[in-house]
mmCIF file of C-alpha atoms in Angstrom:
data_model
loop_
_atom_site.group_PDB
_atom_site.id
_atom_site.type_symbol
_atom_site.label_atom_id
_atom_site.label_comp_id
_atom_site.label_asym_id
_atom_site.label_seq_id
_atom_site.Cartn_x
_atom_site.Cartn_y
_atom_site.Cartn_z
ATOM 1 C CA MET F 1235 -7.592 -14.809 25.748
ATOM 2 C CA LEU F 1236 -4.935 -12.577 26.556
ATOM 3 C CA ARG F 1237 -5.391 -9.371 29.498
ATOM 4 C CA GLY F 1238 -3.448 -7.318 30.880
ATOM 5 C CA ASP F 1239 -3.403 -5.538 34.182
ATOM 6 C CA GLY F 1240 -3.786 -2.141 32.397
ATOM 7 C CA THR F 1241 -0.203 -1.402 32.715
ATOM 8 C CA GLY F 1242 2.341 -1.693 30.525
ATOM 9 C CA SER F 1243 2.308 -4.430 27.103
ATOM 10 C CA VAL F 1244 0.231 -7.061 27.741
ATOM 11 C CA VAL F 1245 2.764 -9.418 25.326
ATOM 12 C CA ARG F 1246 6.019 -8.237 24.867
ATOM 13 C CA ILE F 1247 8.536 -10.618 22.584
ATOM 14 C CA THR F 1248 12.421 -10.690 23.365
ATOM 15 C CA ALA F 1249 12.969 -14.078 22.110
ATOM 16 C CA ARG F 1250 14.253 -14.421 18.666
ATOM 17 C CA GLY F 1251 12.470 -15.976 15.657
ATOM 18 C CA ALA F 1252 8.921 -16.885 18.023
ATOM 19 C CA SER F 1253 5.589 -17.094 17.462
ATOM 20 C CA LEU F 1254 1.835 -15.693 18.238
ATOM 21 C CA ALA F 1255 -0.915 -16.869 16.387
ATOM 22 C CA GLY F 1256 -4.413 -17.370 17.464
ATOM 23 C CA PHE F 1257 -4.559 -14.988 20.392
ATOM 24 C CA VAL F 1258 -7.013 -12.552 21.856
ATOM 25 C CA LEU F 1259 -5.195 -9.771 23.381
ATOM 26 C CA GLU F 1260 -6.946 -6.872 24.845
ATOM 27 C CA HIS F 1261 -6.421 -3.780 27.854
ATOM 28 C CA GLY F 1262 -3.196 -2.918 28.233
ATOM 29 C CA GLY F 1263 -0.909 0.544 29.479
ATOM 30 C CA GLY F 1264 -1.958 3.161 27.821
ATOM 31 C CA ASP F 1265 1.843 5.647 28.358
ATOM 32 C CA LEU F 1266 3.093 7.007 25.158
ATOM 33 C CA ASP F 1267 6.889 7.249 27.279
ATOM 34 C CA ARG F 1268 7.131 3.553 27.007
ATOM 35 C CA ASP F 1269 5.549 2.682 24.103
ATOM 36 C CA ASP F 1270 3.016 0.694 25.415
ATOM 37 C CA ALA F 1271 1.560 -1.884 22.826
ATOM 38 C CA GLY F 1272 -1.239 -5.164 23.038
ATOM 39 C CA VAL F 1273 2.373 -6.593 21.031
ATOM 40 C CA LYS F 1274 6.125 -5.351 21.307
ATOM 41 C CA VAL F 1275 8.287 -6.786 19.490
ATOM 42 C CA GLU F 1276 12.325 -6.943 20.568
ATOM 43 C CA ALA F 1277 13.722 -9.689 18.780
ATOM 44 C CA ASP F 1278 14.129 -10.192 15.171
ATOM 45 C CA SER F 1279 11.815 -12.772 12.600
ATOM 46 C CA VAL F 1280 9.144 -12.841 14.300
ATOM 47 C CA ARG F 1281 5.879 -13.655 13.440
ATOM 48 C CA LEU F 1282 2.476 -12.786 14.385
ATOM 49 C CA GLU F 1283 -0.429 -13.789 13.075
ATOM 50 C CA ASP F 1284 -4.804 -14.386 13.450
ATOM 51 C CA LEU F 1285 -4.323 -11.818 16.210
ATOM 52 C CA GLU F 1286 -7.411 -9.448 18.094
ATOM 53 C CA LEU F 1287 -5.664 -6.507 19.726
ATOM 54 C CA ARG F 1288 -9.000 -4.135 21.247
ATOM 55 C CA ASP F 1289 -8.228 -1.797 24.334
ATOM 56 C CA VAL F 1290 -4.550 -1.329 24.209
ATOM 57 C CA LEU F 1291 -2.540 1.690 22.720
ATOM 58 C CA HIS F 1292 -0.174 1.403 20.118
ATOM 59 C CA GLY F 1293 -1.187 -2.033 18.564
ATOM 60 C CA VAL F 1294 1.872 -4.117 17.771
ATOM 61 C CA TYR F 1295 5.364 -2.355 18.098
ATOM 62 C CA LEU F 1296 8.279 -2.875 16.750
ATOM 63 C CA LYS F 1297 11.432 -1.887 17.765
ATOM 64 C CA GLN F 1298 14.780 -2.179 16.010
ATOM 65 C CA VAL F 1299 13.959 -5.398 14.605
ATOM 66 C CA HIS F 1300 14.167 -7.569 10.811
ATOM 67 C CA PHE F 1301 12.768 -9.978 9.181
ATOM 68 C CA VAL F 1302 9.409 -9.986 11.357
ATOM 69 C CA THR F 1303 6.192 -10.540 9.621
ATOM 70 C CA VAL F 1304 2.841 -9.319 11.082
ATOM 71 C CA ARG F 1305 -1.015 -10.744 9.012
ATOM 72 C CA GLY F 1306 -3.466 -10.662 9.402
ATOM 73 C CA VAL F 1307 -3.346 -9.202 12.384
ATOM 74 C CA ARG F 1308 -7.500 -6.294 13.756
ATOM 75 C CA ILE F 1309 -6.605 -3.201 15.839
ATOM 76 C CA ARG F 1310 -8.631 -1.384 17.287
ATOM 77 C CA GLY F 1311 -7.926 1.795 19.226
ATOM 78 C CA ARG F 1312 -9.838 3.925 21.958
ATOM 79 C CA ALA F 1313 -11.922 5.999 20.043
ATOM 80 C CA ALA F 1314 -13.193 6.728 22.855
ATOM 81 C CA VAL F 1315 -9.104 8.593 23.405
ATOM 82 C CA ARG F 1316 -8.492 11.955 21.704
ATOM 83 C CA PRO F 1317 -6.609 10.974 18.828
ATOM 84 C CA ASN F 1318 -3.572 12.524 19.484
ATOM 85 C CA ASP F 1319 -3.255 10.668 22.694
ATOM 86 C CA ARG F 1320 -3.437 6.969 20.578
ATOM 87 C CA GLY F 1321 -1.613 4.834 19.566
ATOM 88 C CA ASP F 1322 -0.428 3.594 16.059
ATOM 89 C CA GLY F 1323 -2.252 0.234 15.322
ATOM 90 C CA ILE F 1324 1.580 -1.125 13.856
ATOM 91 C CA HIS F 1325 4.764 1.345 14.819
ATOM 92 C CA PHE F 1326 8.007 0.749 12.949
ATOM 93 C CA PHE F 1327 10.893 2.301 14.954
ATOM 94 C CA TYR F 1328 14.187 1.664 12.880
ATOM 95 C CA SER F 1329 13.100 -1.362 11.421
ATOM 96 C CA THR F 1330 13.963 -2.975 8.402
ATOM 97 C CA HIS F 1331 12.342 -6.509 6.088
ATOM 98 C CA VAL F 1332 9.129 -6.108 7.672
ATOM 99 C CA LEU F 1333 6.314 -7.806 6.262
ATOM 100 C CA ALA F 1334 2.571 -6.450 6.778
ATOM 101 C CA GLU F 1335 -0.048 -7.854 5.258
ATOM 102 C CA ARG F 1336 -3.947 -8.953 5.399
ATOM 103 C CA ASN F 1337 -4.691 -6.224 8.446
ATOM 104 C CA ASP F 1338 -7.793 -4.774 9.533
ATOM 105 C CA ILE F 1339 -6.993 -1.489 11.646
ATOM 106 C CA ALA F 1340 -9.320 1.425 13.083
ATOM 107 C CA ASP F 1341 -9.865 3.935 15.816
ATOM 108 C CA VAL F 1342 -5.910 4.464 15.981
ATOM 109 C CA ARG F 1343 -3.311 7.704 16.085
ATOM 110 C CA ASP F 1344 -1.886 6.289 12.270
ATOM 111 C CA GLY F 1345 -3.380 3.045 11.228
ATOM 112 C CA MET F 1346 0.838 2.832 10.283
ATOM 113 C CA TYR F 1347 4.070 5.060 10.913
ATOM 114 C CA PHE F 1348 7.580 4.335 10.308
ATOM 115 C CA SER F 1349 10.380 6.368 12.223
ATOM 116 C CA TYR F 1350 13.999 5.299 10.035
ATOM 117 C CA SER F 1351 12.611 2.189 8.527
ATOM 118 C CA ASP F 1352 13.703 0.370 4.697
ATOM 119 C CA THR F 1353 12.518 -1.671 3.143
ATOM 120 C CA THR F 1354 9.591 -3.105 4.108
ATOM 121 C CA VAL F 1355 5.839 -4.365 2.545
ATOM 122 C CA VAL F 1356 2.359 -3.104 2.833
ATOM 123 C CA ARG F 1357 0.691 -5.467 1.635
ATOM 124 C CA GLY F 1358 -3.919 -5.611 1.398
ATOM 125 C CA ASN F 1359 -4.446 -3.688 4.393
ATOM 126 C CA LEU F 1360 -7.379 -1.746 5.330
ATOM 127 C CA VAL F 1361 -7.152 0.968 7.883
ATOM 128 C CA ALA F 1362 -9.863 3.497 8.631
ATOM 129 C CA ARG F 1363 -10.197 6.320 10.845
ATOM 130 C CA SER F 1364 -7.323 7.470 11.616
ATOM 131 C CA ARG F 1365 -4.430 10.366 11.386
ATOM 132 C CA TYR F 1366 -2.990 9.219 9.090
ATOM 133 C CA GLY F 1367 -3.303 6.049 7.306
ATOM 134 C CA LEU F 1368 0.236 5.065 6.911
ATOM 135 C CA HIS F 1369 2.941 7.519 7.580
ATOM 136 C CA TYR F 1370 6.778 7.381 6.426
ATOM 137 C CA MET F 1371 9.046 9.943 8.783
ATOM 138 C CA PHE F 1372 12.493 9.343 7.374
ATOM 139 C CA SER F 1373 12.623 6.118 5.596
ATOM 140 C CA HIS F 1374 13.674 4.621 2.195
ATOM 141 C CA ARG F 1375 13.064 2.272 -0.376
ATOM 142 C CA ASN F 1376 9.378 1.429 0.787
ATOM 143 C CA ARG F 1377 6.423 -0.488 -1.320
ATOM 144 C CA PHE F 1378 2.920 -0.434 -0.421
ATOM 145 C CA GLU F 1379 0.634 -1.872 -2.342
ATOM 146 C CA ASP F 1380 -2.636 -3.172 -2.202
ATOM 147 C CA ASN F 1381 -4.621 -1.144 0.529
ATOM 148 C CA ARG F 1382 -7.333 0.254 0.660
ATOM 149 C CA PHE F 1383 -7.411 3.942 3.469
ATOM 150 C CA THR F 1384 -10.427 5.604 4.432
ATOM 151 C CA GLU F 1385 -11.907 8.329 5.955
ATOM 152 C CA SER F 1386 -8.786 9.702 7.991
ATOM 153 C CA ALA F 1387 -6.636 13.438 7.727
ATOM 154 C CA ALA F 1388 -4.568 12.042 5.598
ATOM 155 C CA GLY F 1389 -4.862 8.578 3.910
ATOM 156 C CA SER F 1390 -1.469 8.227 3.405
ATOM 157 C CA SER F 1391 1.362 10.450 3.928
ATOM 158 C CA ILE F 1392 4.670 9.991 2.360
ATOM 159 C CA MET F 1393 7.802 12.621 4.520
ATOM 160 C CA ASN F 1394 11.488 12.917 4.046
ATOM 161 C CA SER F 1395 11.846 9.746 2.638
ATOM 162 C CA ARG F 1396 12.698 8.262 -0.434
ATOM 163 C CA ASP F 1397 12.676 5.367 -3.281
ATOM 164 C CA VAL F 1398 8.436 4.527 -1.869
ATOM 165 C CA VAL F 1399 6.500 2.673 -4.912
ATOM 166 C CA ALA F 1400 2.659 2.312 -4.413
ATOM 167 C CA ARG F 1401 0.629 0.352 -6.253
ATOM 168 C CA ARG F 1402 -3.024 -0.282 -6.985
ATOM 169 C CA ASN F 1403 -3.561 1.486 -3.317
ATOM 170 C CA VAL F 1404 -7.278 3.071 -2.446
ATOM 171 C CA PHE F 1405 -7.308 5.932 -0.692
ATOM 172 C CA ALA F 1406 -11.240 7.339 -0.535
ATOM 173 C CA TRP F 1407 -13.331 9.844 1.410
ATOM 174 C CA ASN F 1408 -10.871 11.142 4.280
ATOM 175 C CA ARG F 1409 -12.679 14.246 3.645
ATOM 176 C CA GLY F 1410 -12.647 17.601 5.829
ATOM 177 C CA VAL F 1411 -11.091 21.612 5.009
ATOM 178 C CA GLU F 1412 -6.923 20.106 5.234
ATOM 179 C CA SER F 1413 -7.589 16.231 4.387
ATOM 180 C CA PHE F 1414 -6.248 14.581 1.922
ATOM 181 C CA GLY F 1415 -6.064 11.267 0.258
ATOM 182 C CA LEU F 1416 -1.824 11.030 -0.338
ATOM 183 C CA LEU F 1417 0.304 13.541 1.046
ATOM 184 C CA GLN F 1418 4.018 13.736 0.093
ATOM 185 C CA GLN F 1419 6.475 15.727 1.570
ATOM 186 C CA THR F 1420 10.454 16.079 1.249
ATOM 187 C CA THR F 1421 10.457 13.311 -1.348
ATOM 188 C CA GLU F 1422 12.757 12.539 -3.659
ATOM 189 C CA ARG F 1423 11.701 9.212 -6.667
ATOM 190 C CA THR F 1424 8.288 8.103 -5.148
ATOM 191 C CA VAL F 1425 6.766 5.720 -7.981
ATOM 192 C CA LEU F 1426 2.635 6.443 -7.868
ATOM 193 C CA GLU F 1427 0.766 3.989 -10.554
ATOM 194 C CA HIS F 1428 -2.980 1.995 -10.781
ATOM 195 C CA ASN F 1429 -3.484 3.704 -7.729
ATOM 196 C CA ALA F 1430 -7.562 5.250 -6.728
ATOM 197 C CA PHE F 1431 -7.669 9.006 -5.428
ATOM 198 C CA VAL F 1432 -11.776 9.074 -4.062
ATOM 199 C CA GLY F 1433 -13.629 11.281 -2.816
ATOM 200 C CA ASN F 1434 -11.086 13.010 -0.893
ATOM 201 C CA GLY F 1435 -10.978 16.794 0.275
ATOM 202 C CA VAL F 1436 -7.147 16.846 -1.783
ATOM 203 C CA GLY F 1437 -6.691 13.406 -4.173
ATOM 204 C CA LEU F 1438 -2.556 13.593 -3.946
ATOM 205 C CA PHE F 1439 -1.041 16.700 -2.590
ATOM 206 C CA LEU F 1440 2.519 17.372 -3.599
ATOM 207 C CA ASP F 1441 5.074 19.485 -1.248
ATOM 208 C CA GLY F 1442 9.144 19.245 -2.399
ATOM 209 C CA ALA F 1443 7.889 15.862 -4.231
ATOM 210 C CA VAL F 1444 11.486 15.060 -6.013
ATOM 211 C CA ASP F 1445 11.742 13.677 -9.550
ATOM 212 C CA GLY F 1446 8.814 11.529 -8.692
ATOM 213 C CA LEU F 1447 6.601 9.276 -11.260
ATOM 214 C CA VAL F 1448 2.653 9.458 -11.182
ATOM 215 C CA ARG F 1449 1.161 6.945 -13.529
ATOM 216 C CA ASP F 1450 -2.064 5.634 -14.874
ATOM 217 C CA ASN F 1451 -4.493 6.607 -11.682
ATOM 218 C CA LEU F 1452 -7.718 7.415 -11.240
ATOM 219 C CA ILE F 1453 -8.171 10.651 -9.361
ATOM 220 C CA ALA F 1454 -12.040 11.206 -9.036
ATOM 221 C CA HIS F 1455 -14.576 12.929 -7.240
ATOM 222 C CA ASN F 1456 -11.833 14.487 -4.799
ATOM 223 C CA PHE F 1457 -12.520 18.964 -3.684
ATOM 224 C CA VAL F 1458 -9.027 19.808 -5.258
ATOM 225 C CA GLY F 1459 -8.183 16.378 -7.603
ATOM 226 C CA LEU F 1460 -3.835 16.944 -8.192
ATOM 227 C CA GLN F 1461 -2.771 20.354 -5.174
ATOM 228 C CA LEU F 1462 1.380 21.125 -7.125
ATOM 229 C CA PHE F 1463 3.503 23.511 -5.063
ATOM 230 C CA GLY F 1464 6.766 24.848 -6.699
ATOM 231 C CA SER F 1465 8.811 22.996 -4.583
ATOM 232 C CA ALA F 1466 7.415 20.072 -6.592
ATOM 233 C CA THR F 1467 10.015 19.510 -9.205
ATOM 234 C CA GLY F 1468 11.011 17.400 -11.826
ATOM 235 C CA ASN F 1469 8.040 14.948 -11.782
ATOM 236 C CA ARG F 1470 6.454 13.202 -14.488
ATOM 237 C CA ILE F 1471 2.860 12.649 -14.361
ATOM 238 C CA SER F 1472 0.954 11.336 -16.971
ATOM 239 C CA GLY F 1473 -2.014 8.070 -18.374
ATOM 240 C CA ASN F 1474 -3.846 10.043 -14.964
ATOM 241 C CA ALA F 1475 -7.829 9.604 -15.445
ATOM 242 C CA ILE F 1476 -9.154 13.414 -13.613
ATOM 243 C CA VAL F 1477 -12.249 12.791 -13.619
ATOM 244 C CA ASP F 1478 -15.375 15.270 -11.841
ATOM 245 C CA ASN F 1479 -13.289 16.502 -9.528
ATOM 246 C CA THR F 1480 -14.978 20.009 -8.264
ATOM 247 C CA TYR F 1481 -11.955 21.644 -9.365
ATOM 248 C CA ALA F 1482 -8.509 19.284 -11.182
ATOM 249 C CA ALA F 1483 -5.748 20.765 -10.339
ATOM 250 C CA THR F 1484 -3.801 23.731 -8.498
ATOM 251 C CA GLY F 1485 -0.052 24.474 -8.238
ATOM 252 C CA GLY F 1486 0.803 26.054 -12.246
ATOM 253 C CA ALA F 1487 4.349 26.790 -10.419
ATOM 254 C CA ALA F 1488 5.410 23.187 -10.511
ATOM 255 C CA ASP F 1489 8.647 23.157 -12.454
ATOM 256 C CA SER F 1490 6.798 18.885 -13.393
ATOM 257 C CA ARG F 1491 5.674 17.272 -15.861
ATOM 258 C CA PHE F 1492 2.104 16.740 -17.774
ATOM 259 C CA CYS F 1493 4.006 15.443 -21.050
ATOM 260 C CA VAL F 1494 5.621 12.489 -21.298
ATOM 261 C CA ASP F 1495 6.482 10.818 -24.203
ATOM 262 C CA GLY F 1496 3.261 12.490 -26.293
ATOM 263 C CA ARG F 1497 1.659 10.476 -23.204
ATOM 264 C CA GLY F 1498 -0.527 13.720 -20.975
ATOM 265 C CA ASN F 1499 -3.517 12.694 -18.499
ATOM 266 C CA TYR F 1500 -6.646 13.230 -19.148
ATOM 267 C CA TRP F 1501 -8.960 15.106 -17.606
ATOM 268 C CA SER F 1502 -12.827 15.851 -17.440
ATOM 269 C CA GLY F 1503 -13.445 19.004 -17.623
ATOM 270 C CA ASP F 1504 -11.149 19.465 -21.181
ATOM 271 C CA ASP F 1505 -13.565 19.193 -24.292
ATOM 272 C CA GLY F 1506 -11.202 20.360 -27.509
ATOM 273 C CA TRP F 1507 -11.536 18.553 -30.633
ATOM 274 C CA ASP F 1508 -8.735 15.038 -31.015
ATOM 275 C CA LEU F 1509 -9.159 15.497 -34.857
ATOM 276 C CA ASP F 1510 -6.016 13.580 -36.069
ATOM 277 C CA GLY F 1511 -7.809 10.058 -34.209
ATOM 278 C CA ASP F 1512 -4.312 9.520 -32.377
ATOM 279 C CA GLY F 1513 -5.828 9.752 -28.845
ATOM 280 C CA VAL F 1514 -4.447 13.366 -27.803
ATOM 281 C CA ARG F 1515 -6.511 15.977 -27.980
ATOM 282 C CA ASP F 1516 -5.445 19.098 -30.939
ATOM 283 C CA VAL F 1517 -4.695 21.617 -28.305
ATOM 284 C CA PRO F 1518 -2.910 21.964 -24.487
ATOM 285 C CA TYR F 1519 -5.643 21.786 -21.714
ATOM 286 C CA GLY F 1520 -5.169 24.610 -18.892
ATOM 287 C CA PRO F 1521 -7.278 23.130 -15.338
ATOM 288 C CA GLY F 1522 -6.224 26.057 -12.899
ATOM 289 C CA SER F 1523 -8.509 28.596 -11.846
ATOM 290 C CA PRO F 1524 -7.448 31.929 -9.931
ATOM 291 C CA LEU F 1525 -9.675 30.788 -6.657
ATOM 292 C CA THR F 1526 -8.299 27.261 -6.228
ATOM 293 C CA GLU F 1527 -4.691 29.081 -6.248
ATOM 294 C CA VAL F 1528 -6.279 31.404 -3.363
ATOM 295 C CA SER F 1529 -7.108 28.071 -2.118
ATOM 296 C CA ARG F 1530 -4.087 26.348 -1.601
ATOM 297 C CA GLU F 1531 -2.545 28.539 0.461
ATOM 298 C CA ARG F 1532 -5.428 29.489 2.637
ATOM 299 C CA PRO F 1533 -7.215 25.877 2.611
ATOM 300 C CA ALA F 1534 -10.468 27.611 4.691
ATOM 301 C CA LEU F 1535 -11.564 29.504 1.865
ATOM 302 C CA ARG F 1536 -12.281 25.827 -0.198
ATOM 303 C CA LEU F 1537 -15.834 25.875 2.026
ATOM 304 C CA PHE F 1538 -16.616 28.817 -0.027
ATOM 305 C CA LEU F 1539 -15.097 27.266 -3.541
ATOM 306 C CA SER F 1540 -19.077 25.608 -4.354
ATOM 307 C CA SER F 1541 -20.246 27.817 -3.132
ATOM 308 C CA PRO F 1542 -22.536 29.790 -6.438
ATOM 309 C CA ALA F 1543 -20.696 32.853 -6.471
ATOM 310 C CA ALA F 1544 -17.913 30.705 -6.791
ATOM 311 C CA THR F 1545 -18.788 29.184 -9.378
ATOM 312 C CA VAL F 1546 -19.935 32.126 -11.332
ATOM 313 C CA LEU F 1547 -16.502 34.100 -11.301
ATOM 314 C CA SER F 1548 -15.510 30.446 -12.662
ATOM 315 C CA TRP F 1549 -17.199 30.957 -15.771
ATOM 316 C CA ALA F 1550 -15.707 34.782 -15.945
ATOM 317 C CA GLU F 1551 -12.866 33.817 -15.498
ATOM 318 C CA ARG F 1552 -12.806 30.839 -17.838
ATOM 319 C CA THR F 1553 -14.739 33.298 -20.821
ATOM 320 C CA PHE F 1554 -13.161 36.462 -19.769
ATOM 321 C CA PRO F 1555 -9.563 35.832 -18.223
ATOM 322 C CA VAL F 1556 -8.360 38.920 -16.092
ATOM 323 C CA PHE F 1557 -5.767 37.084 -13.989
ATOM 324 C CA GLN F 1558 -2.365 35.987 -15.085
ATOM 325 C CA ILE F 1559 -1.690 33.210 -13.048
ATOM 326 C CA GLU F 1560 0.715 30.283 -13.545
ATOM 327 C CA ALA F 1561 -2.100 27.718 -13.563
ATOM 328 C CA VAL F 1562 -0.996 23.286 -14.643
ATOM 329 C CA THR F 1563 -0.977 23.135 -18.337
ATOM 330 C CA ASP F 1564 -0.730 19.188 -19.735
ATOM 331 C CA SER F 1565 0.410 19.963 -23.474
ATOM 332 C CA CYS F 1566 -1.408 16.646 -24.744
ATOM 333 C CA PRO F 1567 -4.155 15.709 -23.070
ATOM 334 C CA LEU F 1568 -5.620 12.604 -24.355
ATOM 335 C CA ALA F 1569 -8.795 12.207 -26.051
ATOM 336 C CA THR F 1570 -10.098 9.181 -23.721
ATOM 337 C CA PRO F 1571 -9.561 7.913 -19.908
ATOM 338 C CA ALA F 1572 -5.854 5.226 -20.066
ATOM 339 C CA VAL F 1573 -7.553 4.335 -16.782
ATOM 340 C CA GLY F 1574 -10.767 2.976 -15.861
ATOM 341 C CA VAL F 1575 -13.682 5.347 -14.716
ATOM 342 C CA PRO F 1576 -17.145 4.957 -12.581
ATOM 343 C CA PRO F 1577 -19.764 6.280 -12.845
ATOM 344 C CA MET F 1578 -20.240 9.713 -10.475
ATOM 345 C CA VAL F 1579 -19.493 8.532 -7.075
ATOM 346 C CA ALA F 1580 -21.991 9.949 -4.775
ATOM 347 C CA PRO F 1581 -20.796 12.036 -1.372
ATOM 348 C CA ALA F 1582 -19.457 9.637 1.449
ATOM 349 C CA PRO F 1583 -22.522 7.528 1.757
ATOM 350 C CA PRO F 1584 -23.622 7.219 5.541
ATOM 351 C CA ALA F 1585 -24.409 3.505 6.234
ATOM 352 C CA ALA F 1586 -20.664 1.378 6.242
ATOM 353 C CA ALA F 1587 -22.816 -0.732 4.073
ATOM 354 C CA ALA F 1588 -23.090 1.714 0.998
ATOM 355 C CA ARG F 1589 -19.525 2.813 1.547
ATOM 356 C CA ARG F 1590 -17.586 -0.410 1.133
ATOM 357 C CA ALA F 1591 -20.297 -0.783 -1.900
ATOM 358 C CA ALA F 1592 -18.382 2.605 -4.028
ATOM 359 C CA PHE F 1593 -15.730 1.228 -2.834
ATOM 360 C CA ALA F 1594 -16.694 -2.541 -4.222
ATOM 361 C CA SER F 1595 -17.946 -0.940 -7.445
ATOM 362 C CA ALA F 1596 -14.879 1.975 -7.677
ATOM 363 C CA ALA F 1597 -12.425 -1.271 -7.098
ATOM 364 C CA SER F 1598 -13.877 -2.986 -9.483
ATOM 365 C CA LEU F 1599 -14.104 -0.362 -12.501
ATOM 366 C CA LEU F 1600 -10.607 0.610 -11.379
ATOM 367 C CA GLY F 1601 -8.822 -3.024 -12.005
ATOM 368 C CA LEU F 1602 -11.325 -2.892 -15.075
ATOM 369 C CA GLY F 1603 -9.706 -0.126 -16.861
ATOM 370 C CA PHE F 1604 -6.088 -2.197 -15.792
ATOM 371 C CA LEU F 1605 -6.865 -5.276 -17.839
ATOM 372 C CA VAL F 1606 -7.902 -3.083 -20.246
ATOM 373 C CA LEU F 1607 -4.649 -0.907 -20.583
ATOM 374 C CA LEU F 1608 -2.555 -3.975 -19.869
ATOM 375 C CA ARG F 1609 -4.565 -5.512 -22.977
ATOM 376 C CA ALA F 1610 -3.965 -2.494 -25.185
ATOM 377 C CA ARG F 1611 -0.253 -2.152 -24.252
ATOM 378 C CA PRO F 1612 1.781 -4.998 -23.283
ATOM 379 C CA GLY F 1613 5.593 -5.004 -21.337
ATOM 380 C CA ARG F 1614 4.747 -1.816 -19.546
ATOM 381 C CA LEU F 1615 2.363 -2.344 -16.346
ATOM 382 C CA PRO F 1616 4.367 -4.565 -13.212
#
């Protein structure tokens, strides 16, 4: 065990090619202006493995470094401290070619925060009870895959960044009036494939997201499945299973395509026919409603959208349309889902064990769906 004196960083690495493994580090300083951390890395080609960091501000702070590996590190922040006064699990500052793999992070400000950090890989991590599980700011050409982000204000947030790829991640049980599975704001050419957005306030949120690809994801049991603003343009959204959300989608003014090469999305609320049996329903589907459009501008109103009165108003509007709204329209909705759809998932269970079981069930069924998709459409998956 390496125990600090409550000031500064517990360990500071300035030697190129150094390794640190197999230690418990605790009791670091708490000065955000000095970026106190369990481990502060200021040299290239450093390896951190099999560490436990506790009672520290930032877990790992990477300062202008390259070709660093952070693997198998367990980080627990100061849960008694207000979230905005905590540090990040792993903080990337002007750092490139970093691999963060199989880390377990909780009770921090942001699980992993990237500032001007390009060409990184984040793989197989668990992040819970944070502000944003993963947060990119002005960071480009990054990839994150096979991670799980839960119980936070947002599972992940991609802001002011280009060419970010997200595959096979689970964004689940990020709950609240203004909570998100994945939030994109001012992004270009983001690729989202084979992810699961389950049980969030908003599953997937796009604002200023341009020329992205949203394909073959599961968006299920969220309050709002998919939320787009008019600034989300040029996106291709197809092959997704949008299932049993309280409201499937909102924000139809966005200039994005929901039908790509004759393939749209599966909407569980669409009961249209597929008379010719080609796998595509015979009429377009529009999942939007005036109530969800109003709540898009006033998120606090979401508290009332599950009320009996709101349910009656939604039914009345579908039956006798009065309002003219620019709703999401899928011109070639799928008759069956292209990705695995789990059975109805109950609201987040209070017991941690029950939550883990629900995640395991959703992940296994999602994986099964990808295998079916792979067999049905060889060569389409990465």
